[in-house]
Structure formats: C-alpha cells, structure tokens
C-alpha cells in the first residue's frame, strides 16, 4: 500500500473554511454573551428613556395648557366699593400661579434636555457595540 500525502493547499483551504465559520476567531462565546447582555441592557435603558420622555412631554403639554387657562372663566363679584380690591387679589393670584407653572415648565424642559443627552449617549454606545471597527 502506498502512503498518500495530503497536499498543503488542502490544509490551507480547510483552515480557511474553519476561519470563515468562526472557529478560528479569538473571541470566545463568553465575550459574545457579554456583548449581547450589554446590548440588551442598553436597549432596556433606551426603552426606559423613551417612556420617561413620553411622560415628560405629556406633562409639559398639560402644564402649558394650564398656563394658558389661568384666569379663564373666573368672575369677580363685588360691589363698586370692593371691586378694585377683588381684582388686585385676583391678579396677584394669577401672577403666583404663572410663576409656579413657569418654574414647573422650566423643570420639565430641563428634564427633557437631560433625557435627550442620555439617549444620545446610549445610542452612541449601541453604535460602538454594533460597529467595533469604527472605534478609531
């Protein structure tokens, strides 16, 4: 019986096939699982941020409606002697309400801005996980 030698090109093709299938990569399954866990955690954070943005937007819309409706449908009763005093009290009450609602509106807008910043950060991290070659 004659000994048959396998040519070197066959070994090269076999190693090329194994590498193409991913068996020759340096990444282990544990590393891939960690990346998948990070990706799912980032998606959860993104969903949480979306929910918070939606609630903040709804609250902001409600506050703006409240701001527009200050003093609507309010009547001042009184005779000619106390009419000025009642109007002054009503105007002071409206000014206090406007100031309080403007503060709440500013707070909600600041919250939305910070949520937007967090959203950008999470999306950037997701992009880095999806495209590891573009880190440079």
CSV table of N, CA and C in Angstrom, one decimal:
chain,number,residue,atom,x,y,z
A,1,UNK,N,0.8,-1.2,0.0
A,1,UNK,CA,0.0,0.0,0.0
A,1,UNK,C,0.9,1.2,0.0
A,2,UNK,N,0.5,2.2,-0.8
A,2,UNK,CA,1.2,3.4,-0.9
A,2,UNK,C,0.7,4.5,0.0
A,3,UNK,N,1.6,5.2,0.6
A,3,UNK,CA,1.2,6.3,1.5
A,3,UNK,C,0.8,7.5,0.7
A,4,UNK,N,-0.4,8.0,1.0
A,4,UNK,CA,-0.9,9.2,0.2
A,4,UNK,C,-0.7,10.5,1.1
A,5,UNK,N,0.0,11.4,0.6
A,5,UNK,CA,0.2,12.7,1.3
A,5,UNK,C,-0.9,13.7,0.9
A,6,UNK,N,-1.4,14.4,1.9
A,6,UNK,CA,-2.4,15.4,1.6
A,6,UNK,C,-1.7,16.7,1.2
A,7,UNK,N,-2.1,17.3,0.1
A,7,UNK,CA,-1.3,18.5,-0.3
A,7,UNK,C,-1.5,19.6,0.7
A,8,UNK,N,-0.6,20.5,0.7
A,8,UNK,CA,-0.6,21.7,1.6
A,8,UNK,C,-1.8,22.6,1.3
A,9,UNK,N,-2.1,22.7,0.0
A,9,UNK,CA,-3.3,23.6,-0.4
A,9,UNK,C,-4.6,23.1,0.3
A,10,UNK,N,-4.7,21.8,0.4
A,10,UNK,CA,-5.9,21.2,1.1
A,10,UNK,C,-6.0,21.7,2.5
A,11,UNK,N,-4.8,21.7,3.2
A,11,UNK,CA,-4.8,22.2,4.6
A,11,UNK,C,-5.1,23.7,4.7
A,12,UNK,N,-4.6,24.4,3.7
A,12,UNK,CA,-4.9,25.8,3.7
A,12,UNK,C,-6.4,26.1,3.4
A,13,UNK,N,-7.0,25.4,2.5
A,13,UNK,CA,-8.4,25.5,2.3
A,13,UNK,C,-9.2,25.1,3.5
A,14,UNK,N,-8.8,24.1,4.2
A,14,UNK,CA,-9.5,23.6,5.4
A,14,UNK,C,-9.4,24.7,6.5
A,15,UNK,N,-8.3,25.3,6.7
A,15,UNK,CA,-8.1,26.3,7.7
A,15,UNK,C,-8.9,27.6,7.3
A,16,UNK,N,-9.0,27.9,6.0
A,16,UNK,CA,-9.7,29.0,5.6
A,16,UNK,C,-11.2,28.8,5.8
A,17,UNK,N,-11.7,27.6,5.6
A,17,UNK,CA,-13.1,27.3,5.9
A,17,UNK,C,-13.4,27.4,7.4
A,18,UNK,N,-12.5,26.8,8.2
A,18,UNK,CA,-12.8,26.9,9.6
A,18,UNK,C,-12.8,28.3,10.1
A,19,UNK,N,-11.9,29.1,9.6
A,19,UNK,CA,-11.8,30.5,10.0
A,19,UNK,C,-13.0,31.3,9.5
A,20,UNK,N,-13.5,31.0,8.3
A,20,UNK,CA,-14.7,31.6,7.8
A,20,UNK,C,-16.0,31.3,8.6
A,21,UNK,N,-16.0,30.1,9.2
A,21,UNK,CA,-17.1,29.7,10.0
A,21,UNK,C,-17.0,30.3,11.4
A,22,UNK,N,-15.9,30.8,11.8
A,22,UNK,CA,-15.7,31.5,13.1
A,22,UNK,C,-15.0,30.6,14.1
A,23,UNK,N,-14.5,29.4,13.7
A,23,UNK,CA,-13.9,28.6,14.7
A,23,UNK,C,-12.5,29.1,15.0
A,24,UNK,N,-11.9,29.9,14.2
A,24,UNK,CA,-10.6,30.4,14.4
A,24,UNK,C,-10.5,31.7,15.0
A,25,UNK,N,-11.6,32.3,15.4
A,25,UNK,CA,-11.6,33.6,15.9
A,25,UNK,C,-11.1,33.6,17.4
A,26,UNK,N,-10.6,34.8,17.8
A,26,UNK,CA,-10.1,34.9,19.1
A,26,UNK,C,-11.2,35.2,20.1
A,27,UNK,N,-12.4,35.6,19.7
A,27,UNK,CA,-13.5,35.9,20.6
A,27,UNK,C,-14.1,34.6,21.1
A,28,UNK,N,-14.3,34.6,22.3
A,28,UNK,CA,-15.0,33.4,22.9
A,28,UNK,C,-16.5,33.6,23.0
A,29,UNK,N,-17.2,32.5,23.2
A,29,UNK,CA,-18.6,32.6,23.4
A,29,UNK,C,-19.0,33.5,24.6
A,30,UNK,N,-18.2,33.4,25.6
A,30,UNK,CA,-18.4,34.2,26.8
A,30,UNK,C,-18.4,35.7,26.5
A,31,UNK,N,-17.4,36.1,25.7
A,31,UNK,CA,-17.3,37.5,25.3
A,31,UNK,C,-18.5,37.9,24.4
A,32,UNK,N,-19.0,37.1,23.5
A,32,UNK,CA,-20.1,37.4,22.7
A,32,UNK,C,-21.4,37.4,23.6
A,33,UNK,N,-21.5,36.6,24.6
A,33,UNK,CA,-22.6,36.6,25.5
A,33,UNK,C,-22.6,37.9,26.3
A,34,UNK,N,-21.4,38.4,26.7
A,34,UNK,CA,-21.3,39.6,27.5
A,34,UNK,C,-21.8,40.8,26.6
A,35,UNK,N,-21.3,40.8,25.3
A,35,UNK,CA,-21.7,41.8,24.4
A,35,UNK,C,-23.2,41.8,24.2
A,36,UNK,N,-23.8,40.6,24.1
A,36,UNK,CA,-25.3,40.5,23.9
A,36,UNK,C,-26.0,41.0,25.2
A,37,UNK,N,-25.5,40.7,26.3
A,37,UNK,CA,-26.1,41.3,27.6
A,37,UNK,C,-26.0,42.8,27.6
A,38,UNK,N,-24.8,43.3,27.2
A,38,UNK,CA,-24.7,44.8,27.2
A,38,UNK,C,-25.7,45.4,26.2
A,39,UNK,N,-25.8,44.8,25.1
A,39,UNK,CA,-26.7,45.3,24.1
A,39,UNK,C,-28.2,45.3,24.6
A,40,UNK,N,-28.6,44.2,25.2
A,40,UNK,CA,-29.9,44.1,25.8
A,40,UNK,C,-30.1,45.1,26.9
A,41,UNK,N,-29.1,45.3,27.7
A,41,UNK,CA,-29.2,46.3,28.8
A,41,UNK,C,-29.3,47.7,28.2
A,42,UNK,N,-28.6,48.0,27.2
A,42,UNK,CA,-28.7,49.3,26.5
A,42,UNK,C,-30.1,49.5,25.9
A,43,UNK,N,-30.6,48.4,25.3
A,43,UNK,CA,-32.0,48.5,24.7
A,43,UNK,C,-33.0,48.8,25.8
A,44,UNK,N,-32.8,48.2,27.0
A,44,UNK,CA,-33.7,48.4,28.1
A,44,UNK,C,-33.6,49.9,28.6
A,45,UNK,N,-32.4,50.4,28.7
A,45,UNK,CA,-32.2,51.8,29.1
A,45,UNK,C,-32.9,52.7,28.0
A,46,UNK,N,-32.7,52.4,26.8
A,46,UNK,CA,-33.3,53.2,25.7
A,46,UNK,C,-34.9,53.2,25.8
A,47,UNK,N,-35.4,52.0,26.1
A,47,UNK,CA,-36.9,51.9,26.3
A,47,UNK,C,-37.3,52.8,27.5
A,48,UNK,N,-36.6,52.7,28.6
A,48,UNK,CA,-36.9,53.5,29.8
A,48,UNK,C,-36.8,55.0,29.5
A,49,UNK,N,-35.8,55.4,28.8
A,49,UNK,CA,-35.7,56.8,28.4
A,49,UNK,C,-36.8,57.2,27.5
A,50,UNK,N,-37.2,56.4,26.6
A,50,UNK,CA,-38.3,56.7,25.7
A,50,UNK,C,-39.6,56.9,26.5
A,51,UNK,N,-39.8,56.0,27.5
A,51,UNK,CA,-41.0,56.1,28.4
A,51,UNK,C,-41.0,57.4,29.2
A,52,UNK,N,-39.8,57.7,29.8
A,52,UNK,CA,-39.7,59.0,30.5
A,52,UNK,C,-39.9,60.2,29.7
A,53,UNK,N,-39.4,60.2,28.5
A,53,UNK,CA,-39.5,61.3,27.6
A,53,UNK,C,-41.0,61.5,27.2
A,54,UNK,N,-41.7,60.4,27.0
A,54,UNK,CA,-43.1,60.5,26.6
A,54,UNK,C,-43.9,61.0,27.8
A,55,UNK,N,-43.6,60.6,29.0
A,55,UNK,CA,-44.4,61.1,30.2
A,55,UNK,C,-44.0,62.6,30.4
A,56,UNK,N,-42.8,62.9,30.2
A,56,UNK,CA,-42.4,64.3,30.4
A,56,UNK,C,-43.0,65.2,29.4
A,57,UNK,N,-43.1,64.8,28.2
A,57,UNK,CA,-43.7,65.5,27.1
A,57,UNK,C,-45.2,65.7,27.4
A,58,UNK,N,-45.9,64.7,27.8
A,58,UNK,CA,-47.3,64.8,28.2
A,58,UNK,C,-47.5,65.8,29.3
A,59,UNK,N,-46.6,65.7,30.3
A,59,UNK,CA,-46.8,66.6,31.5
A,59,UNK,C,-46.5,68.0,31.1
A,60,UNK,N,-45.5,68.2,30.2
A,60,UNK,CA,-45.2,69.6,29.7
A,60,UNK,C,-46.4,70.1,28.9
A,61,UNK,N,-47.0,69.3,28.1
A,61,UNK,CA,-48.2,69.8,27.3
A,61,UNK,C,-49.3,70.2,28.3
A,62,UNK,N,-49.5,69.4,29.3
A,62,UNK,CA,-50.6,69.7,30.3
A,62,UNK,C,-50.2,71.0,31.1
A,63,UNK,N,-49.0,71.2,31.4
A,63,UNK,CA,-48.6,72.4,32.1
A,63,UNK,C,-48.8,73.6,31.2
A,64,UNK,N,-48.5,73.5,29.9
A,64,UNK,CA,-48.7,74.6,29.0
A,64,UNK,C,-50.2,74.9,28.9
A,65,UNK,N,-51.0,73.9,28.8
A,65,UNK,CA,-52.5,74.1,28.8
A,65,UNK,C,-52.9,74.8,30.1
A,66,UNK,N,-52.4,74.4,31.2
A,66,UNK,CA,-52.8,75.0,32.5
A,66,UNK,C,-52.3,76.5,32.5
A,67,UNK,N,-51.2,76.7,31.9
A,67,UNK,CA,-50.7,78.1,31.9
A,67,UNK,C,-51.6,79.0,31.0
A,68,UNK,N,-52.0,78.4,29.9
A,68,UNK,CA,-52.9,79.2,29.0
A,68,UNK,C,-54.3,79.4,29.7
A,69,UNK,N,-54.7,78.5,30.5
A,69,UNK,CA,-56.0,78.6,31.1
A,69,UNK,C,-56.1,79.4,32.5
A,70,UNK,N,-55.0,80.0,32.9
A,70,UNK,CA,-55.0,80.7,34.1
A,70,UNK,C,-56.0,81.9,34.0
A,71,UNK,N,-56.9,81.9,34.9
A,71,UNK,CA,-57.9,83.1,34.9
A,71,UNK,C,-59.0,82.9,34.0
A,72,UNK,N,-59.1,81.9,33.2
A,72,UNK,CA,-60.3,81.8,32.3
A,72,UNK,C,-61.5,81.3,33.1
A,73,UNK,N,-62.6,81.9,32.8
A,73,UNK,CA,-63.8,81.5,33.5
A,73,UNK,C,-63.9,82.0,34.9
A,74,UNK,N,-63.1,82.9,35.3
A,74,UNK,CA,-63.1,83.4,36.7
A,74,UNK,C,-63.9,84.7,36.7
A,75,UNK,N,-64.8,84.8,37.6
A,75,UNK,CA,-65.6,86.0,37.7
A,75,UNK,C,-65.3,86.7,39.1
A,76,UNK,N,-65.3,88.0,39.1
A,76,UNK,CA,-65.1,88.8,40.3
A,76,UNK,C,-66.4,89.4,40.7
A,77,UNK,N,-66.8,89.0,41.9
A,77,UNK,CA,-68.1,89.5,42.4
A,77,UNK,C,-67.8,90.6,43.5
A,78,UNK,N,-68.6,91.6,43.5
A,78,UNK,CA,-68.5,92.6,44.5
A,78,UNK,C,-69.0,93.9,44.0
A,79,UNK,N,-69.3,94.7,44.9
A,79,UNK,CA,-69.9,96.0,44.6
A,79,UNK,C,-68.8,96.9,44.1
A,80,UNK,N,-69.2,98.2,43.8
A,80,UNK,CA,-68.2,99.2,43.4
A,80,UNK,C,-67.2,99.5,44.5
A,81,UNK,N,-67.5,99.3,45.7
A,81,UNK,CA,-66.6,99.6,46.8
A,81,UNK,C,-65.4,98.7,46.9
A,82,UNK,N,-65.6,97.4,46.7
A,82,UNK,CA,-64.5,96.4,46.8
A,82,UNK,C,-64.1,95.8,45.5
A,83,UNK,N,-64.5,96.3,44.4
A,83,UNK,CA,-64.2,95.7,43.1
A,83,UNK,C,-62.7,95.8,42.8
A,84,UNK,N,-62.1,96.9,43.1
A,84,UNK,CA,-60.6,97.1,42.9
A,84,UNK,C,-59.8,96.1,43.7
A,85,UNK,N,-60.2,96.0,45.0
A,85,UNK,CA,-59.5,95.1,45.9
A,85,UNK,C,-59.6,93.6,45.4
A,86,UNK,N,-60.8,93.2,44.9
A,86,UNK,CA,-61.0,91.8,44.4
A,86,UNK,C,-60.2,91.6,43.1
A,87,UNK,N,-60.2,92.6,42.3
A,87,UNK,CA,-59.4,92.5,41.0
A,87,UNK,C,-57.9,92.4,41.4
A,88,UNK,N,-57.4,93.2,42.3
A,88,UNK,CA,-56.0,93.1,42.7
A,88,UNK,C,-55.6,91.8,43.3
A,89,UNK,N,-56.5,91.2,44.1
A,89,UNK,CA,-56.3,89.9,44.7
A,89,UNK,C,-56.2,88.8,43.6
A,90,UNK,N,-57.2,89.0,42.6
A,90,UNK,CA,-57.2,88.0,41.5
A,90,UNK,C,-55.9,88.1,40.7
A,91,UNK,N,-55.5,89.3,40.4
A,91,UNK,CA,-54.2,89.5,39.6
A,91,UNK,C,-53.0,88.9,40.3
A,92,UNK,N,-53.0,89.1,41.7
A,92,UNK,CA,-51.9,88.6,42.4
A,92,UNK,C,-51.9,87.0,42.4
A,93,UNK,N,-53.1,86.5,42.5
A,93,UNK,CA,-53.2,85.0,42.5
A,93,UNK,C,-52.8,84.5,41.1
A,94,UNK,N,-53.2,85.2,40.1
A,94,UNK,CA,-52.8,84.8,38.7
A,94,UNK,C,-51.2,84.9,38.5
A,95,UNK,N,-50.6,85.9,39.1
A,95,UNK,CA,-49.2,86.1,39.0
A,95,UNK,C,-48.5,84.9,39.7
A,96,UNK,N,-49.0,84.6,40.9
A,96,UNK,CA,-48.4,83.5,41.6
A,96,UNK,C,-48.5,82.2,40.9
A,97,UNK,N,-49.7,81.9,40.3
A,97,UNK,CA,-49.9,80.7,39.5
A,97,UNK,C,-49.0,80.7,38.3
A,98,UNK,N,-48.9,81.8,37.6
A,98,UNK,CA,-48.0,81.9,36.4
A,98,UNK,C,-46.6,81.6,36.8
A,99,UNK,N,-46.1,82.1,37.9
A,99,UNK,CA,-44.7,81.9,38.3
A,99,UNK,C,-44.5,80.4,38.7
A,100,UNK,N,-45.4,79.8,39.4
A,100,UNK,CA,-45.3,78.4,39.8
A,100,UNK,C,-45.3,77.5,38.5
A,101,UNK,N,-46.2,77.8,37.6
A,101,UNK,CA,-46.3,76.9,36.4
A,101,UNK,C,-45.1,77.2,35.5
A,102,UNK,N,-44.6,78.4,35.4
A,102,UNK,CA,-43.3,78.6,34.6
A,102,UNK,C,-42.2,77.9,35.2
A,103,UNK,N,-42.1,77.8,36.5
A,103,UNK,CA,-41.0,77.1,37.2
A,103,UNK,C,-41.1,75.6,36.9
A,104,UNK,N,-42.3,75.0,36.9
A,104,UNK,CA,-42.5,73.6,36.6
A,104,UNK,C,-42.2,73.3,35.1
A,105,UNK,N,-42.6,74.3,34.2
A,105,UNK,CA,-42.3,74.1,32.8
A,105,UNK,C,-40.8,74.1,32.6
A,106,UNK,N,-40.1,75.0,33.2
A,106,UNK,CA,-38.6,75.0,33.1
A,106,UNK,C,-38.0,73.7,33.6
A,107,UNK,N,-38.5,73.2,34.7
A,107,UNK,CA,-38.0,72.0,35.3
A,107,UNK,C,-38.2,70.8,34.3
A,108,UNK,N,-39.4,70.7,33.7
A,108,UNK,CA,-39.7,69.7,32.8
A,108,UNK,C,-38.9,69.8,31.5
A,109,UNK,N,-38.6,71.0,31.0
A,109,UNK,CA,-37.8,71.2,29.8
A,109,UNK,C,-36.4,70.8,30.1
A,110,UNK,N,-35.9,71.1,31.3
A,110,UNK,CA,-34.5,70.7,31.7
A,110,UNK,C,-34.4,69.1,31.8
A,111,UNK,N,-35.5,68.5,32.3
A,111,UNK,CA,-35.5,67.1,32.4
A,111,UNK,C,-35.5,66.4,31.0
A,112,UNK,N,-36.3,67.0,30.1
A,112,UNK,CA,-36.3,66.5,28.7
A,112,UNK,C,-34.9,66.7,28.1
A,113,UNK,N,-34.2,67.8,28.3
A,113,UNK,CA,-32.9,68.0,27.8
A,113,UNK,C,-31.9,67.0,28.3
A,114,UNK,N,-32.0,66.7,29.6
A,114,UNK,CA,-31.1,65.7,30.1
A,114,UNK,C,-31.4,64.3,29.6
A,115,UNK,N,-32.7,64.0,29.4
A,115,UNK,CA,-33.0,62.7,28.8
A,115,UNK,C,-32.5,62.6,27.4
A,116,UNK,N,-32.6,63.7,26.7
A,116,UNK,CA,-32.1,63.7,25.3
A,116,UNK,C,-30.6,63.4,25.3
A,117,UNK,N,-29.8,64.0,26.3
A,117,UNK,CA,-28.4,63.7,26.4
A,117,UNK,C,-28.1,62.3,26.7
A,118,UNK,N,-28.9,61.7,27.6
A,118,UNK,CA,-28.7,60.3,28.0
A,118,UNK,C,-29.1,59.4,26.8
A,119,UNK,N,-30.1,59.8,26.0
A,119,UNK,CA,-30.5,59.0,24.9
A,119,UNK,C,-29.3,59.0,23.8
A,120,UNK,N,-28.7,60.1,23.6
A,120,UNK,CA,-27.6,60.2,22.7
A,120,UNK,C,-26.4,59.3,23.1
A,121,UNK,N,-26.1,59.3,24.4
A,121,UNK,CA,-25.1,58.5,25.0
A,121,UNK,C,-25.3,57.0,24.8
A,122,UNK,N,-26.5,56.6,25.1
A,122,UNK,CA,-26.9,55.2,24.9
A,122,UNK,C,-26.8,54.8,23.5
A,123,UNK,N,-27.3,55.6,22.6
A,123,UNK,CA,-27.3,55.3,21.1
A,123,UNK,C,-25.8,55.3,20.6
A,124,UNK,N,-25.0,56.1,21.2
A,124,UNK,CA,-23.6,56.0,20.8
A,124,UNK,C,-22.9,54.7,21.3
A,125,UNK,N,-23.3,54.3,22.5
A,125,UNK,CA,-22.7,53.0,23.0
A,125,UNK,C,-23.3,51.9,22.2
A,126,UNK,N,-24.5,51.9,21.8
A,126,UNK,CA,-25.1,50.9,20.9
A,126,UNK,C,-24.3,50.8,19.6
A,127,UNK,N,-24.1,52.0,19.0
A,127,UNK,CA,-23.3,52.1,17.8
A,127,UNK,C,-21.9,51.5,17.9
A,128,UNK,N,-21.3,51.7,19.0
A,128,UNK,CA,-19.9,51.2,19.2
A,128,UNK,C,-20.0,49.7,19.4
A,129,UNK,N,-21.1,49.2,20.0
A,129,UNK,CA,-21.2,47.7,20.1
A,129,UNK,C,-21.5,47.1,18.7
A,130,UNK,N,-22.2,47.8,17.9
A,130,UNK,CA,-22.6,47.2,16.6
A,130,UNK,C,-21.5,47.4,15.6
A,131,UNK,N,-20.7,48.4,15.7
A,131,UNK,CA,-19.6,48.6,14.7
A,131,UNK,C,-18.3,48.8,15.5
A,132,UNK,N,-17.7,47.7,16.0
A,132,UNK,CA,-16.4,47.8,16.7
A,132,UNK,C,-15.2,48.3,15.9
A,133,UNK,N,-15.3,48.2,14.6
A,133,UNK,CA,-14.2,48.6,13.7
A,133,UNK,C,-14.1,50.1,13.7
A,134,UNK,N,-15.1,50.9,14.0
A,134,UNK,CA,-15.1,52.3,13.8
A,134,UNK,C,-14.7,53.0,15.1
A,135,UNK,N,-13.9,52.4,16.0
A,135,UNK,CA,-13.5,53.0,17.3
A,135,UNK,C,-12.4,54.0,17.1
A,136,UNK,N,-11.7,53.9,16.0
A,136,UNK,CA,-10.6,54.9,15.8
A,136,UNK,C,-11.0,56.3,15.5
